[in-house]
PDB file of C-alpha atoms in Angstrom:
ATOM      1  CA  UNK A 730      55.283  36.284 119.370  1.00 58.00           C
ATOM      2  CA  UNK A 731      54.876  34.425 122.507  1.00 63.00           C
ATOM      3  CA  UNK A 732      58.548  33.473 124.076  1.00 72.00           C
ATOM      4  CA  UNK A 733      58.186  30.532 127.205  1.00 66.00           C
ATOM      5  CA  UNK A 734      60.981  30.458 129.621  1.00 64.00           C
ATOM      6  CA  UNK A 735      62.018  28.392 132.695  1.00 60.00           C
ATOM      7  CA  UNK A 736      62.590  31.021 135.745  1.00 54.00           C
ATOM      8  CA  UNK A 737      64.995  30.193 138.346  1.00 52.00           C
ATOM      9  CA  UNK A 738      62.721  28.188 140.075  1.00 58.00           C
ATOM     10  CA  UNK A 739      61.760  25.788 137.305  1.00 63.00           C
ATOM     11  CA  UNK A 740      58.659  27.281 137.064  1.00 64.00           C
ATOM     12  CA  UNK A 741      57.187  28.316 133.356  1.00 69.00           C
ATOM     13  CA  UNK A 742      56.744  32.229 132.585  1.00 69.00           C
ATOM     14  CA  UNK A 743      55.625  34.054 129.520  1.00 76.00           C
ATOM     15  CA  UNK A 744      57.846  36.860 128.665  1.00 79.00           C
ATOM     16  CA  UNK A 745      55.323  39.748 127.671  1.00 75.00           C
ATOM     17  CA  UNK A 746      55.962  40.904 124.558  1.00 77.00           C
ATOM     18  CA  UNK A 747      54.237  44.808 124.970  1.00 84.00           C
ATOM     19  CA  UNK A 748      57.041  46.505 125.643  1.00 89.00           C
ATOM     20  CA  UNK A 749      59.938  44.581 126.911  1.00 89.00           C
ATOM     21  CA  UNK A 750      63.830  44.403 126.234  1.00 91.00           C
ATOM     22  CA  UNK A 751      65.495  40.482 125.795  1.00 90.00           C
ATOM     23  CA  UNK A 752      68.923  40.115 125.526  1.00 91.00           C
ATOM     24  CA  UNK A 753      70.297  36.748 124.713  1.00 88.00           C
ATOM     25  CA  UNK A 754      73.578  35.202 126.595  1.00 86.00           C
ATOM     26  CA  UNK A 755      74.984  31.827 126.256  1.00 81.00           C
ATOM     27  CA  UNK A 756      76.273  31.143 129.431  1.00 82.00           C
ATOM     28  CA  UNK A 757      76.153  33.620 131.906  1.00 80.00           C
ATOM     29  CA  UNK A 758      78.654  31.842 134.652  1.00 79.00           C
ATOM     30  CA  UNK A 759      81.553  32.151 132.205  1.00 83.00           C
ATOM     31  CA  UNK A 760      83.475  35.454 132.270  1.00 88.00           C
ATOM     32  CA  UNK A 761      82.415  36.545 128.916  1.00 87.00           C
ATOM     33  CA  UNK A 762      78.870  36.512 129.853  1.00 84.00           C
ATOM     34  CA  UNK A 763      79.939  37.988 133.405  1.00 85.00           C
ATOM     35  CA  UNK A 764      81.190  41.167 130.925  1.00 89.00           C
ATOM     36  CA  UNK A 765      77.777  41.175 129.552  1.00 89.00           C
ATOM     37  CA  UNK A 766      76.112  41.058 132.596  1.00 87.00           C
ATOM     38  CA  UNK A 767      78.074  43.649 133.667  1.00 88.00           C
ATOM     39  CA  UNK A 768      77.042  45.737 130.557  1.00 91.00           C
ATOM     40  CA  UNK A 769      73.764  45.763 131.800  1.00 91.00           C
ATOM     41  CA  UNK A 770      74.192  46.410 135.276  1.00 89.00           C
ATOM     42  CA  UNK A 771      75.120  49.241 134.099  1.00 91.00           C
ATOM     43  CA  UNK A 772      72.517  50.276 131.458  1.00 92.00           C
ATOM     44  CA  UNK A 773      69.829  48.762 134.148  1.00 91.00           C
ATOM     45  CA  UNK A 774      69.085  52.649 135.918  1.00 92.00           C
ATOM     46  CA  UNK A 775      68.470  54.041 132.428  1.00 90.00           C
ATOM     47  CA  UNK A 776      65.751  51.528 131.337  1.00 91.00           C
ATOM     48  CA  UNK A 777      63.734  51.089 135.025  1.00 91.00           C
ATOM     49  CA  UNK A 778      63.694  55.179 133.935  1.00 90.00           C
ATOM     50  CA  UNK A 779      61.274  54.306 130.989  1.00 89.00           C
ATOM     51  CA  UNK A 780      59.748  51.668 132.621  1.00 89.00           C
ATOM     52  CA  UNK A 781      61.245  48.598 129.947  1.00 90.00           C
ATOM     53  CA  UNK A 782      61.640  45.480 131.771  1.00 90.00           C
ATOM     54  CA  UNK A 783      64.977  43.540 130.861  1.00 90.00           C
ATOM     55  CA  UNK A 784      64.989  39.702 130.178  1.00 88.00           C
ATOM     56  CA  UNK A 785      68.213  37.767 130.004  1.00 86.00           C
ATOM     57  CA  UNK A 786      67.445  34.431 128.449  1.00 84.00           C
ATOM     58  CA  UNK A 787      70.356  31.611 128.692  1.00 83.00           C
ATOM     59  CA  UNK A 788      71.051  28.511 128.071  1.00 79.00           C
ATOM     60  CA  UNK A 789      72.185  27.350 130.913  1.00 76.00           C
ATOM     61  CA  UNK A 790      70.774  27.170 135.081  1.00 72.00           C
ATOM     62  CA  UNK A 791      72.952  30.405 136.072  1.00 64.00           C
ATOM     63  CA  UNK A 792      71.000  30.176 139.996  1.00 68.00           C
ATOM     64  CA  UNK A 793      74.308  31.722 140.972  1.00 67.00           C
ATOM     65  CA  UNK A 794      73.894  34.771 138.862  1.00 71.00           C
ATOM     66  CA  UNK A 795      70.053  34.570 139.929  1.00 71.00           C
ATOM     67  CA  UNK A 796      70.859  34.347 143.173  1.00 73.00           C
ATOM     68  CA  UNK A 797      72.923  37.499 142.816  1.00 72.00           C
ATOM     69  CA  UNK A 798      70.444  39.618 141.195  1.00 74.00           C
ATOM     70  CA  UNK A 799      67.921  38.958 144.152  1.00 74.00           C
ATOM     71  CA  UNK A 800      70.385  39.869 146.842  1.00 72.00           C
ATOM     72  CA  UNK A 801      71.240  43.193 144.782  1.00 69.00           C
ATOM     73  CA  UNK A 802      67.422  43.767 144.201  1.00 66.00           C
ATOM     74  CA  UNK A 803      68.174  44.248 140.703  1.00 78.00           C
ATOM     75  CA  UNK A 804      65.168  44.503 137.784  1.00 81.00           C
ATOM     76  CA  UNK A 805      66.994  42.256 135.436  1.00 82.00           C
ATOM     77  CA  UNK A 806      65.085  38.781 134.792  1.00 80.00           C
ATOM     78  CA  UNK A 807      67.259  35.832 134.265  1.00 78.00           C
ATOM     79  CA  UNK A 808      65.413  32.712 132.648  1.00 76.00           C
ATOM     80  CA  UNK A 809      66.295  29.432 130.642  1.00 77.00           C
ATOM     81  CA  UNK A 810      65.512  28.618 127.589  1.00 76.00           C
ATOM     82  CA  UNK A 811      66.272  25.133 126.094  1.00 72.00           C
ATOM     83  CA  UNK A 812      63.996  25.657 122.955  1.00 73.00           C
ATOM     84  CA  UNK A 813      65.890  26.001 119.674  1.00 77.00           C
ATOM     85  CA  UNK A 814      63.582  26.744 117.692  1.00 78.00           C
ATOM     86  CA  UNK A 815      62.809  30.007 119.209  1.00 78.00           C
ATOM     87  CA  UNK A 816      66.661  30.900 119.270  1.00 81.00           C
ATOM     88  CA  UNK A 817      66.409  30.577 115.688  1.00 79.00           C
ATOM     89  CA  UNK A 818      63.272  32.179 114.954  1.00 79.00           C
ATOM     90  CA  UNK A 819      65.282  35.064 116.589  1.00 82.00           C
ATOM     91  CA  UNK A 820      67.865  34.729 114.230  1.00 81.00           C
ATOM     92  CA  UNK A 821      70.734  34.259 116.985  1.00 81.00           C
ATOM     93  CA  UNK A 822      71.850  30.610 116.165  1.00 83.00           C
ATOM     94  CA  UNK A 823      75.369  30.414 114.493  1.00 83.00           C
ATOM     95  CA  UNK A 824      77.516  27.423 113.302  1.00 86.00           C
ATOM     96  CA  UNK A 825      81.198  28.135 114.388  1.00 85.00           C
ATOM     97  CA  UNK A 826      84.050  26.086 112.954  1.00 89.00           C
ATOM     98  CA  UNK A 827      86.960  25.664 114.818  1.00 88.00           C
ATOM     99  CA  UNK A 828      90.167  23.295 114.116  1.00 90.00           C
ATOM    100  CA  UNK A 829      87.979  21.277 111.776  1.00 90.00           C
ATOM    101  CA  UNK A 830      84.884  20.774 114.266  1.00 91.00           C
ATOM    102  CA  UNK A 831      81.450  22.344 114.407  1.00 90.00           C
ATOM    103  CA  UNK A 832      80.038  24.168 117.039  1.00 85.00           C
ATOM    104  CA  UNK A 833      76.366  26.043 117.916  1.00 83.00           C
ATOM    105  CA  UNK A 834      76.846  29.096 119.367  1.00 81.00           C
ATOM    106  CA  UNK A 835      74.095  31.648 120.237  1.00 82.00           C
ATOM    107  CA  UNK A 836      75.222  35.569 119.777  1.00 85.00           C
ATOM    108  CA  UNK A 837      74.358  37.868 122.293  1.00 88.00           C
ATOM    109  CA  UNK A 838      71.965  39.793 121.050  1.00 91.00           C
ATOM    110  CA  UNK A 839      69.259  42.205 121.416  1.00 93.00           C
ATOM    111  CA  UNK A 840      65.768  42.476 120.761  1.00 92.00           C
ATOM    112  CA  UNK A 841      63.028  45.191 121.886  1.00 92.00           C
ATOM    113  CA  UNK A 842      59.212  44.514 121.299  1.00 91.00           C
ATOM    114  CA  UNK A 843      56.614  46.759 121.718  1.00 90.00           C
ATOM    115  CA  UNK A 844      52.798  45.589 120.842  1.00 87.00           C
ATOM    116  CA  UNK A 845      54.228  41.935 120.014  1.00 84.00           C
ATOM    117  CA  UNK A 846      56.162  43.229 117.094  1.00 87.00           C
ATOM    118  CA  UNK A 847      60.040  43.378 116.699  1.00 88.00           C
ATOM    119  CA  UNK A 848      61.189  46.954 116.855  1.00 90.00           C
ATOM    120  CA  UNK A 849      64.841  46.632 117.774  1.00 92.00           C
ATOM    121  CA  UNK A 850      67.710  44.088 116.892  1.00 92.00           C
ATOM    122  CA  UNK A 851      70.941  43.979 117.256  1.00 92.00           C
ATOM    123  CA  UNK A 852      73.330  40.719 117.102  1.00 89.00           C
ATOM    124  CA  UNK A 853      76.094  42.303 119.306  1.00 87.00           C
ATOM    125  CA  UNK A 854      76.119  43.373 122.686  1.00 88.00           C
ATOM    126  CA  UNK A 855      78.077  46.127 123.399  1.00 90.00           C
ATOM    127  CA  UNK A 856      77.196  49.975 125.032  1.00 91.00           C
ATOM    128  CA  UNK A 857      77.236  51.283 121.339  1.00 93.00           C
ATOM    129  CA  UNK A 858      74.252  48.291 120.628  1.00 93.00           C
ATOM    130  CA  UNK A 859      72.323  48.968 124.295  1.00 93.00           C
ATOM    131  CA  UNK A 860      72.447  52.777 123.484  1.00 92.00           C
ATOM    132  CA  UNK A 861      70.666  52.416 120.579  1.00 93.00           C
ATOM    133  CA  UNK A 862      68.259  50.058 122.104  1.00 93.00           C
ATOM    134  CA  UNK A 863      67.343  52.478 125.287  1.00 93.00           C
ATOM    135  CA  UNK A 864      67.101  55.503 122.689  1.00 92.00           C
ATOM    136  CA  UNK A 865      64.560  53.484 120.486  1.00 92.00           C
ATOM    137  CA  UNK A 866      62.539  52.561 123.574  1.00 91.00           C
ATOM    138  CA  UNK A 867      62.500  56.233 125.127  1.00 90.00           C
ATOM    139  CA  UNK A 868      61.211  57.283 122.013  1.00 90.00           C
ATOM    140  CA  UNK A 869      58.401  54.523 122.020  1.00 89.00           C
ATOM    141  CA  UNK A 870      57.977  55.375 125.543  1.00 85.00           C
ATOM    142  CA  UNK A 871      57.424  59.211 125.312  1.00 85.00           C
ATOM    143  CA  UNK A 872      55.787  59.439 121.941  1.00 83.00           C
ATOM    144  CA  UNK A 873      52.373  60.460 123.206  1.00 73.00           C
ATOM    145  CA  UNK A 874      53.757  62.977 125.773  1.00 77.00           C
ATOM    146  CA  UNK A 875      55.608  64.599 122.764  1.00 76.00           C
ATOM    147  CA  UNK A 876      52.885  64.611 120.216  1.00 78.00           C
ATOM    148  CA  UNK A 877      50.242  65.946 123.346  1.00 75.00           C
ATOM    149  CA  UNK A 878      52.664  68.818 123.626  1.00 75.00           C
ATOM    150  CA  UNK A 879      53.265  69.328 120.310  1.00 74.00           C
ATOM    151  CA  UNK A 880      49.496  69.749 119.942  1.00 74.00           C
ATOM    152  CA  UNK A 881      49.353  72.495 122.339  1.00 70.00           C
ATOM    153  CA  UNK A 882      52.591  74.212 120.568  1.00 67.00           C
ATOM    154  CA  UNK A 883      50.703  74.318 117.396  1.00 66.00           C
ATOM    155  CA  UNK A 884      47.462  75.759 119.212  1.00 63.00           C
ATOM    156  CA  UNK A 885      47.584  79.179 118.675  1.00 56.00           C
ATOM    157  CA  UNK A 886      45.839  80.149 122.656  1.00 58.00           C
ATOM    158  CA  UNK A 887      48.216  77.538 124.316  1.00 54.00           C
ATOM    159  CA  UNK A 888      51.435  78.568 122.548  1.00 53.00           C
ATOM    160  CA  UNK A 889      50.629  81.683 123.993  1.00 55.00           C
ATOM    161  CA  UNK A 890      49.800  81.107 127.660  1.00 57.00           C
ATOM    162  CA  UNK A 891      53.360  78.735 127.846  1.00 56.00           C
ATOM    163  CA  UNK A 892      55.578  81.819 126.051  1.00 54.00           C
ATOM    164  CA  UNK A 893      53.965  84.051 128.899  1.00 55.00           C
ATOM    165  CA  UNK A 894      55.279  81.578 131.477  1.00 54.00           C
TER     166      UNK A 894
END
């Protein structure tokens, strides 16, 4: 899947798809997606841990919130995305009616790939959702350190030079 974004500076990036976390938030200069900016703020520590890059896409220019990040020297990336078609690819376009009128709304969701494939999705953002999403990329992350060590457990000489430590 190859996902194009405008940065902050108008300038076109690639979001690498390897192993990398994108959350999805309509309009970040609004207090609602404040809160989930907020969420991860918080969650940010956690996944620089594991080494999973975060991506905020958004509809909107949000150089405020941009502007913000750099002076906090935060990981988060912030970058616009105008292209509808990849919204709904990702299955976080929804028609809202209200008092009679239609509007597009994008959820704020959740997605984790690792080796260009979608391994994580949630359509809500909440610490519950985020969770999830960090526990399914430490496991991703540390899979070969626990299946190396598992190897050794199962090796009869190295199972017994680690109980004599």
């Amino acid at each position: 899947m190859k996902i194009e974004i405008i940065s902050s500076e108008n300038k076109k990036l690639e979001i690498p798809t390897d192993f990398t976390l994108l959350t999805i938030i309509e309009h970040l200069e609004t207090e609602k997606g404040k809160q989930y900016l907020d969420y991860w703020l918080d969650w940010e520590e956690l996944f620089t841990q594991i080494h999973l890059p975060i991506w905020i896409l958004t509809q909107d220019e949000s150089t405020t919130i941009q502007n913000f990040l750099d002076t906090y020297a935060t990981s988060l990336q912030v970058g616009k995305c105008t292209n509808e078609d990849l919204f709904d690819q990702l299955g976080c376009i929804r028609q809202k009616f209200v008092f009679g009128k239609t509007y597009t709304i994008l959820d704020p969701a959740i997605y984790l790939f690792y080796h260009n494939t979608l391994v994580y999705k949630s359509i809500r953002t909440h610490n519950k959702a985020i969770g999830e999403a960090y526990l399914k990329g430490l496991d991703i992350q540390y899979k070969k350190f626990v299946e190396n060590f598992r190897k050794k457990l199962t090796s009869k000489k190295e199972f017994v030079s680690i109980r004599k430590r």
